[in-house]
């Protein structure tokens, strides 16, 4: 079989040989222009039980394609994992020593190579190279395994994805230097002492015993709502400064937040007792603040003094049920709940309701 392969047309890759679970595997750098030609994805016409991959989600591909095309000098792509359904030849550059695992990997051109992990990257690369031809000269690492049949390939897919954990929204916000909303959240975090001390940078939900009061992801969403930003809207330095100034003024008028900052009360007690100690409170302050800044551009700071007049207690069931809390007293996280909670803040600050906000208010009272 090896001799017949030597007589065939082959793809050749500089590669490193290794062992996993007693089986040889090879990692090679492949030109991206060859990825669509080399790797086959067993398309949706094949039933799940006869496939070794999940169904391709076409909606994920444009985002990856856009990422590659828009960031040709700074993108990062992780390796594709593939199974070779046929024979391979590995020719080491040396017979002994460390170089025995460095060499050329030859794969017959008529050999089927199936993607075990990375089919969305493969499809996005295909489209990106069409839009930006220079990307075709870049490389992506590929981890090759020799196919041992459908059962093994399916098990590989299950094993590769079983322990995959998506990073939290807060951690993604902390590390994402391309997204304007993430930059806004980091700016506010760094410039507002209350947030600097009381914001969790890694988790997107707080445990009962957490010493923090906010999450970076909720601060991002609240700040984007404050500035009326959506998706990947650009955010200027002046807008970031305005957001920071607003949140600093809010913090100075939230006595309970100040007490947490000064360690006069525990954050767990605040979460247990008050609406403003949850993400919905922060989000509602951002939404109400957007209208406040627009309707009172000159004296919005004075208006914020009325925040102290709001009874934020969760025991104030008459005010918060159907808004920040459901009928069982549990904090709600729906879009309408945020609007209804923000309406309480708007009323306290003397901010008039818009058509959408009034409609949701009328539905609650009907």
Tab-separated table of C-alpha atoms in Angstrom:
chain	number	residue	atom	x	y	z
A	1	UNK	CA	0.000	0.000	0.000
A	2	UNK	CA	2.918	2.312	0.772
A	3	UNK	CA	4.598	1.511	-2.531
A	4	UNK	CA	1.366	2.213	-4.415
A	5	UNK	CA	1.088	5.554	-2.666
A	6	UNK	CA	4.607	6.439	-3.782
A	7	UNK	CA	3.462	5.982	-7.370
A	8	UNK	CA	0.418	8.228	-6.963
A	9	UNK	CA	0.052	11.972	-7.068
A	10	UNK	CA	0.248	13.216	-3.499
A	11	UNK	CA	-0.122	16.270	-1.336
A	12	UNK	CA	3.072	16.884	0.610
A	13	UNK	CA	3.291	18.860	3.848
A	14	UNK	CA	6.211	19.618	6.162
A	15	UNK	CA	4.945	18.032	9.366
A	16	UNK	CA	5.705	16.979	12.924
A	17	UNK	CA	4.845	13.434	13.973
A	18	UNK	CA	3.546	12.596	17.429
A	19	UNK	CA	1.607	9.958	19.329
A	20	UNK	CA	-1.802	10.129	21.019
A	21	UNK	CA	-3.373	7.087	22.682
A	22	UNK	CA	-0.853	4.847	20.958
A	23	UNK	CA	-1.759	6.161	17.512
A	24	UNK	CA	0.405	8.323	15.236
A	25	UNK	CA	-0.799	11.826	14.464
A	26	UNK	CA	0.720	14.619	12.422
A	27	UNK	CA	0.544	18.380	12.593
A	28	UNK	CA	1.227	20.428	9.490
A	29	UNK	CA	0.868	24.003	8.293
A	30	UNK	CA	-1.467	24.129	5.291
A	31	UNK	CA	-1.891	27.083	2.915
A	32	UNK	CA	-5.390	28.452	3.394
A	33	UNK	CA	-6.062	28.487	-0.352
A	34	UNK	CA	-5.849	24.667	-0.309
A	35	UNK	CA	-8.207	24.147	2.636
A	36	UNK	CA	-11.453	23.941	0.580
A	37	UNK	CA	-9.837	21.481	-1.865
A	38	UNK	CA	-8.272	19.245	0.775
A	39	UNK	CA	-10.975	18.898	3.367
A	40	UNK	CA	-14.390	17.429	2.819
A	41	UNK	CA	-17.292	17.963	5.182
A	42	UNK	CA	-19.940	15.225	5.056
A	43	UNK	CA	-22.858	17.465	4.214
A	44	UNK	CA	-26.358	17.470	5.661
A	45	UNK	CA	-27.697	14.979	3.157
A	46	UNK	CA	-26.022	12.298	5.241
A	47	UNK	CA	-28.079	11.340	8.325
A	48	UNK	CA	-26.500	12.068	11.755
A	49	UNK	CA	-25.848	8.436	12.580
A	50	UNK	CA	-23.676	8.119	9.450
A	51	UNK	CA	-21.802	11.404	9.969
A	52	UNK	CA	-18.825	12.214	12.174
A	53	UNK	CA	-19.715	15.914	12.599
A	54	UNK	CA	-22.526	18.217	13.638
A	55	UNK	CA	-24.751	19.902	11.065
A	56	UNK	CA	-23.073	22.977	9.572
A	57	UNK	CA	-24.629	26.143	10.975
A	58	UNK	CA	-24.480	28.529	8.031
A	59	UNK	CA	-25.274	31.543	10.239
A	60	UNK	CA	-21.919	31.191	12.025
A	61	UNK	CA	-19.846	31.346	8.866
A	62	UNK	CA	-20.304	35.039	7.866
A	63	UNK	CA	-19.029	36.248	11.257
A	64	UNK	CA	-15.812	34.236	10.934
A	65	UNK	CA	-15.418	35.290	7.300
A	66	UNK	CA	-15.865	38.964	8.208
A	67	UNK	CA	-13.356	38.559	11.043
A	68	UNK	CA	-10.717	37.205	8.657
A	69	UNK	CA	-11.317	39.751	5.912
A	70	UNK	CA	-11.432	42.742	8.275
A	71	UNK	CA	-8.346	41.723	10.267
A	72	UNK	CA	-5.836	40.319	7.759
A	73	UNK	CA	-2.874	41.467	9.827
A	74	UNK	CA	-4.035	40.381	13.269
A	75	UNK	CA	-6.496	37.469	13.065
A	76	UNK	CA	-5.923	34.211	14.934
A	77	UNK	CA	-7.261	30.793	13.922
A	78	UNK	CA	-6.914	27.607	15.925
A	79	UNK	CA	-6.036	24.298	14.304
A	80	UNK	CA	-8.397	22.160	12.249
A	81	UNK	CA	-8.591	18.488	13.213
A	82	UNK	CA	-9.084	16.024	10.373
A	83	UNK	CA	-9.132	12.292	9.664
A	84	UNK	CA	-7.327	10.809	6.662
A	85	UNK	CA	-9.344	7.974	5.118
A	86	UNK	CA	-6.411	6.185	3.522
A	87	UNK	CA	-2.688	5.594	3.706
A	88	UNK	CA	-0.054	8.174	4.437
A	89	UNK	CA	3.725	8.236	4.236
A	90	UNK	CA	5.857	10.131	6.709
A	91	UNK	CA	9.480	10.598	5.649
A	92	UNK	CA	11.600	11.846	8.577
A	93	UNK	CA	14.555	14.129	7.898
A	94	UNK	CA	16.768	11.975	10.163
A	95	UNK	CA	16.948	8.360	11.295
A	96	UNK	CA	17.810	9.153	14.901
A	97	UNK	CA	17.557	11.943	17.404
A	98	UNK	CA	14.857	14.621	17.786
A	99	UNK	CA	14.593	15.146	14.018
A	100	UNK	CA	13.187	11.647	13.611
A	101	UNK	CA	9.754	13.192	14.163
A	102	UNK	CA	10.283	16.037	11.677
A	103	UNK	CA	9.674	15.338	8.029
A	104	UNK	CA	7.378	15.320	5.018
A	105	UNK	CA	3.836	13.927	5.181
A	106	UNK	CA	2.496	12.552	1.895
A	107	UNK	CA	-1.245	12.055	1.374
A	108	UNK	CA	-2.722	10.651	-1.833
A	109	UNK	CA	-4.722	13.219	-3.798
A	110	UNK	CA	-7.641	10.813	-4.140
A	111	UNK	CA	-7.715	10.232	-0.371
A	112	UNK	CA	-10.720	11.628	1.471
A	113	UNK	CA	-9.897	13.916	4.379
A	114	UNK	CA	-12.809	14.577	6.744
A	115	UNK	CA	-12.982	17.485	9.164
A	116	UNK	CA	-13.547	16.333	12.746
A	117	UNK	CA	-13.320	19.761	14.319
A	118	UNK	CA	-13.325	23.120	12.528
A	119	UNK	CA	-15.892	22.787	9.744
A	120	UNK	CA	-17.093	26.370	10.291
A	121	UNK	CA	-13.512	27.632	10.057
A	122	UNK	CA	-13.057	25.613	6.871
A	123	UNK	CA	-16.165	27.115	5.251
A	124	UNK	CA	-15.268	30.637	6.388
A	125	UNK	CA	-11.737	30.277	4.998
A	126	UNK	CA	-13.201	29.235	1.652
A	127	UNK	CA	-15.331	32.388	1.493
A	128	UNK	CA	-12.665	34.696	2.944
A	129	UNK	CA	-10.064	33.663	0.367
A	130	UNK	CA	-12.556	34.519	-2.383
A	131	UNK	CA	-12.997	38.016	-0.938
A	132	UNK	CA	-9.370	38.627	0.033
A	133	UNK	CA	-7.070	36.559	-2.197
A	134	UNK	CA	-3.967	37.442	-0.184
A	135	UNK	CA	-5.308	35.347	2.702
A	136	UNK	CA	-4.782	32.273	0.553
A	137	UNK	CA	-1.027	32.550	1.115
A	138	UNK	CA	-1.432	32.369	4.907
A	139	UNK	CA	-1.346	29.070	6.769
A	140	UNK	CA	-3.500	27.283	9.303
A	141	UNK	CA	-2.298	24.386	11.473
A	142	UNK	CA	-3.977	21.047	10.822
A	143	UNK	CA	-3.854	18.037	13.119
A	144	UNK	CA	-4.140	14.868	11.038
A	145	UNK	CA	-5.248	11.465	12.320
A	146	UNK	CA	-5.420	8.311	10.235
A	147	UNK	CA	-9.095	7.339	9.950
A	148	UNK	CA	-10.054	4.103	11.710
A	149	UNK	CA	-13.681	4.101	10.662
A	150	UNK	CA	-16.918	5.958	11.443
A	151	UNK	CA	-17.136	4.857	15.072
A	152	UNK	CA	-13.682	6.215	15.867
A	153	UNK	CA	-14.371	9.476	13.996
A	154	UNK	CA	-17.636	9.990	15.857
A	155	UNK	CA	-15.891	9.336	19.161
A	156	UNK	CA	-13.196	11.854	18.224
A	157	UNK	CA	-15.860	14.499	17.624
A	158	UNK	CA	-17.527	13.742	20.958
A	159	UNK	CA	-14.208	13.847	22.822
A	160	UNK	CA	-13.051	17.070	21.149
A	161	UNK	CA	-16.249	18.916	22.075
A	162	UNK	CA	-17.132	17.293	25.388
A	163	UNK	CA	-14.817	19.484	27.429
A	164	UNK	CA	-14.957	22.635	25.283
A	165	UNK	CA	-16.049	25.592	27.411
A	166	UNK	CA	-16.984	28.928	25.892
A	167	UNK	CA	-15.358	31.821	27.775
A	168	UNK	CA	-17.725	33.948	29.838
A	169	UNK	CA	-19.039	37.181	28.341
A	170	UNK	CA	-17.137	39.112	30.996
A	171	UNK	CA	-13.811	37.480	30.157
A	172	UNK	CA	-14.432	37.977	26.437
A	173	UNK	CA	-15.175	41.649	27.145
A	174	UNK	CA	-11.950	41.976	29.108
A	175	UNK	CA	-9.795	40.476	26.354
A	176	UNK	CA	-11.543	41.760	23.204
A	177	UNK	CA	-9.627	44.776	21.903
A	178	UNK	CA	-11.506	45.043	18.614
A	179	UNK	CA	-15.011	45.537	19.987
A	180	UNK	CA	-16.007	49.102	20.863
A	181	UNK	CA	-18.466	47.996	23.554
A	182	UNK	CA	-15.743	46.018	25.299
A	183	UNK	CA	-13.389	49.006	25.183
A	184	UNK	CA	-16.178	51.121	26.670
A	185	UNK	CA	-16.705	48.671	29.532
A	186	UNK	CA	-12.990	48.549	30.331
A	187	UNK	CA	-12.766	52.361	30.235
A	188	UNK	CA	-15.675	52.760	32.652
A	189	UNK	CA	-14.279	50.031	34.905
A	190	UNK	CA	-10.895	51.725	35.114
A	191	UNK	CA	-12.193	55.263	35.607
A	192	UNK	CA	-15.063	54.782	38.084
A	193	UNK	CA	-13.781	53.763	41.567
A	194	UNK	CA	-17.065	52.114	42.507
A	195	UNK	CA	-16.866	49.768	39.532
A	196	UNK	CA	-13.118	49.291	39.846
A	197	UNK	CA	-13.569	47.802	43.298
A	198	UNK	CA	-16.857	45.958	42.870
A	199	UNK	CA	-16.777	44.469	39.348
A	200	UNK	CA	-15.999	40.833	38.567
A	201	UNK	CA	-13.880	40.676	35.406
A	202	UNK	CA	-14.217	36.955	34.747
A	203	UNK	CA	-17.704	35.743	35.645
A	204	UNK	CA	-20.949	36.733	33.954
A	205	UNK	CA	-23.033	35.674	36.943
A	206	UNK	CA	-22.227	36.197	40.585
A	207	UNK	CA	-22.415	33.553	43.274
A	208	UNK	CA	-24.228	34.272	46.519
A	209	UNK	CA	-20.923	34.641	48.346
A	210	UNK	CA	-19.206	36.815	45.739
A	211	UNK	CA	-17.530	39.947	47.098
A	212	UNK	CA	-18.385	41.752	43.859
A	213	UNK	CA	-21.560	43.596	42.971
A	214	UNK	CA	-21.325	43.880	39.179
A	215	UNK	CA	-19.989	41.894	36.235
A	216	UNK	CA	-18.004	43.377	33.367
A	217	UNK	CA	-20.498	41.968	30.858
A	218	UNK	CA	-23.460	43.686	32.565
A	219	UNK	CA	-21.449	46.915	32.755
A	220	UNK	CA	-20.818	46.635	29.016
A	221	UNK	CA	-24.496	46.185	28.192
A	222	UNK	CA	-25.606	48.954	30.537
A	223	UNK	CA	-23.029	51.388	29.136
A	224	UNK	CA	-23.978	50.602	25.543
A	225	UNK	CA	-27.625	51.205	26.438
A	226	UNK	CA	-26.633	54.500	28.044
A	227	UNK	CA	-24.998	55.690	24.818
A	228	UNK	CA	-27.651	54.151	22.570
A	229	UNK	CA	-25.123	51.846	20.909
A	230	UNK	CA	-25.933	48.572	19.202
A	231	UNK	CA	-23.840	45.788	17.760
A	232	UNK	CA	-20.489	47.060	16.580
A	233	UNK	CA	-21.346	50.760	16.504
A	234	UNK	CA	-18.190	52.889	16.914
A	235	UNK	CA	-17.737	54.657	20.262
A	236	UNK	CA	-15.697	57.831	20.485
A	237	UNK	CA	-13.395	58.921	23.294
A	238	UNK	CA	-15.807	61.736	24.150
A	239	UNK	CA	-18.663	59.243	24.480
A	240	UNK	CA	-16.561	57.048	26.740
A	241	UNK	CA	-15.796	60.030	28.937
A	242	UNK	CA	-19.495	60.915	29.100
A	243	UNK	CA	-20.344	57.355	30.135
A	244	UNK	CA	-17.679	57.433	32.818
A	245	UNK	CA	-18.964	60.782	34.099
A	246	UNK	CA	-22.529	59.486	34.193
A	247	UNK	CA	-21.687	56.307	36.100
A	248	UNK	CA	-19.536	58.236	38.562
A	249	UNK	CA	-22.527	60.491	39.274
A	250	UNK	CA	-24.817	57.465	39.643
A	251	UNK	CA	-22.447	55.811	42.107
A	252	UNK	CA	-22.274	58.964	44.226
A	253	UNK	CA	-26.074	58.916	44.533
A	254	UNK	CA	-26.370	55.204	45.386
A	255	UNK	CA	-25.721	55.103	49.119
A	256	UNK	CA	-25.861	51.320	49.254
A	257	UNK	CA	-23.145	51.019	46.610
A	258	UNK	CA	-21.001	53.422	48.603
A	259	UNK	CA	-21.544	51.335	51.734
A	260	UNK	CA	-20.414	48.221	49.830
A	261	UNK	CA	-17.359	50.101	48.585
A	262	UNK	CA	-16.526	51.111	52.152
A	263	UNK	CA	-17.291	47.571	53.404
A	264	UNK	CA	-20.090	48.771	55.646
A	265	UNK	CA	-22.415	46.163	54.141
A	266	UNK	CA	-21.708	42.895	52.342
A	267	UNK	CA	-22.454	42.553	48.673
A	268	UNK	CA	-24.328	39.309	49.353
A	269	UNK	CA	-26.710	41.169	51.662
A	270	UNK	CA	-27.268	43.803	48.982
A	271	UNK	CA	-28.116	41.160	46.377
A	272	UNK	CA	-30.505	39.496	48.759
A	273	UNK	CA	-32.291	42.696	49.731
A	274	UNK	CA	-32.136	45.165	46.833
A	275	UNK	CA	-33.021	45.346	43.138
A	276	UNK	CA	-30.165	47.699	42.283
A	277	UNK	CA	-27.621	45.015	43.246
A	278	UNK	CA	-28.504	42.919	40.181
A	279	UNK	CA	-27.787	43.198	36.480
A	280	UNK	CA	-31.336	44.361	35.774
A	281	UNK	CA	-30.773	47.368	38.037
A	282	UNK	CA	-27.572	48.332	36.235
A	283	UNK	CA	-29.190	47.815	32.837
A	284	UNK	CA	-32.218	49.901	33.810
A	285	UNK	CA	-29.969	52.720	35.037
A	286	UNK	CA	-28.226	52.663	31.661
A	287	UNK	CA	-31.475	52.791	29.693
A	288	UNK	CA	-33.023	55.513	31.848
A	289	UNK	CA	-29.746	57.428	31.710
A	290	UNK	CA	-29.856	57.486	27.911
A	291	UNK	CA	-33.149	59.406	28.013
A	292	UNK	CA	-31.935	61.579	30.888
A	293	UNK	CA	-28.874	62.751	28.959
A	294	UNK	CA	-30.974	63.498	25.900
A	295	UNK	CA	-33.814	65.307	27.678
A	296	UNK	CA	-31.698	67.192	30.237
A	297	UNK	CA	-28.265	67.713	28.628
A	298	UNK	CA	-27.333	70.565	30.967
A	299	UNK	CA	-28.612	69.505	34.385
A	300	UNK	CA	-28.722	65.714	34.292
A	301	UNK	CA	-26.355	65.464	37.256
A	302	UNK	CA	-28.812	67.410	39.429
A	303	UNK	CA	-31.608	65.106	38.322
A	304	UNK	CA	-29.621	62.043	39.437
A	305	UNK	CA	-29.912	63.175	43.057
A	306	UNK	CA	-33.484	61.817	42.922
A	307	UNK	CA	-32.113	58.257	42.730
A	308	UNK	CA	-31.958	58.337	46.513
A	309	UNK	CA	-35.762	58.700	46.589
A	310	UNK	CA	-36.334	55.292	44.986
A	311	UNK	CA	-37.179	52.430	47.328
A	312	UNK	CA	-34.948	49.728	45.835
A	313	UNK	CA	-35.867	47.118	48.428
A	314	UNK	CA	-37.047	43.777	47.106
A	315	UNK	CA	-39.587	43.777	49.909
A	316	UNK	CA	-41.301	46.650	48.071
A	317	UNK	CA	-43.295	44.052	46.171
A	318	UNK	CA	-45.976	46.481	44.993
A	319	UNK	CA	-43.416	48.493	43.051
A	320	UNK	CA	-41.143	45.762	41.682
A	321	UNK	CA	-43.467	42.806	41.034
A	322	UNK	CA	-43.975	42.481	37.294
A	323	UNK	CA	-40.975	44.740	36.724
A	324	UNK	CA	-37.677	43.696	38.253
A	325	UNK	CA	-39.242	40.621	39.911
A	326	UNK	CA	-41.664	37.941	38.815
A	327	UNK	CA	-44.711	36.864	40.797
A	328	UNK	CA	-42.538	34.608	42.956
A	329	UNK	CA	-40.140	37.371	43.949
A	330	UNK	CA	-37.355	36.137	41.683
A	331	UNK	CA	-35.270	38.710	39.803
A	332	UNK	CA	-36.381	38.835	36.174
A	333	UNK	CA	-34.022	39.174	33.209
A	334	UNK	CA	-36.358	39.811	30.284
A	335	UNK	CA	-36.204	42.814	27.974
A	336	UNK	CA	-39.624	44.085	29.098
A	337	UNK	CA	-38.593	43.751	32.754
A	338	UNK	CA	-35.591	45.996	32.124
A	339	UNK	CA	-37.792	48.596	30.419
A	340	UNK	CA	-40.360	48.491	33.231
A	341	UNK	CA	-37.634	48.805	35.862
A	342	UNK	CA	-36.125	51.721	33.934
A	343	UNK	CA	-39.577	53.358	33.874
A	344	UNK	CA	-39.506	53.593	37.678
A	345	UNK	CA	-36.145	55.357	37.413
A	346	UNK	CA	-37.395	57.604	34.608
A	347	UNK	CA	-40.366	58.659	36.733
A	348	UNK	CA	-38.143	59.450	39.720
A	349	UNK	CA	-35.798	61.536	37.558
A	350	UNK	CA	-38.585	63.394	35.760
A	351	UNK	CA	-37.826	61.753	32.414
A	352	UNK	CA	-40.746	61.314	30.016
A	353	UNK	CA	-41.464	57.905	28.495
A	354	UNK	CA	-41.112	57.160	24.799
A	355	UNK	CA	-43.777	55.393	22.752
A	356	UNK	CA	-42.305	51.905	23.211
A	357	UNK	CA	-41.775	52.397	26.929
A	358	UNK	CA	-45.319	53.704	27.391
A	359	UNK	CA	-46.725	50.763	25.444
A	360	UNK	CA	-44.955	48.262	27.702
A	361	UNK	CA	-46.109	50.221	30.734
A	362	UNK	CA	-49.718	50.139	29.523
A	363	UNK	CA	-49.512	46.378	28.979
A	364	UNK	CA	-48.405	45.916	32.591
A	365	UNK	CA	-51.282	48.012	33.910
A	366	UNK	CA	-53.968	46.580	31.639
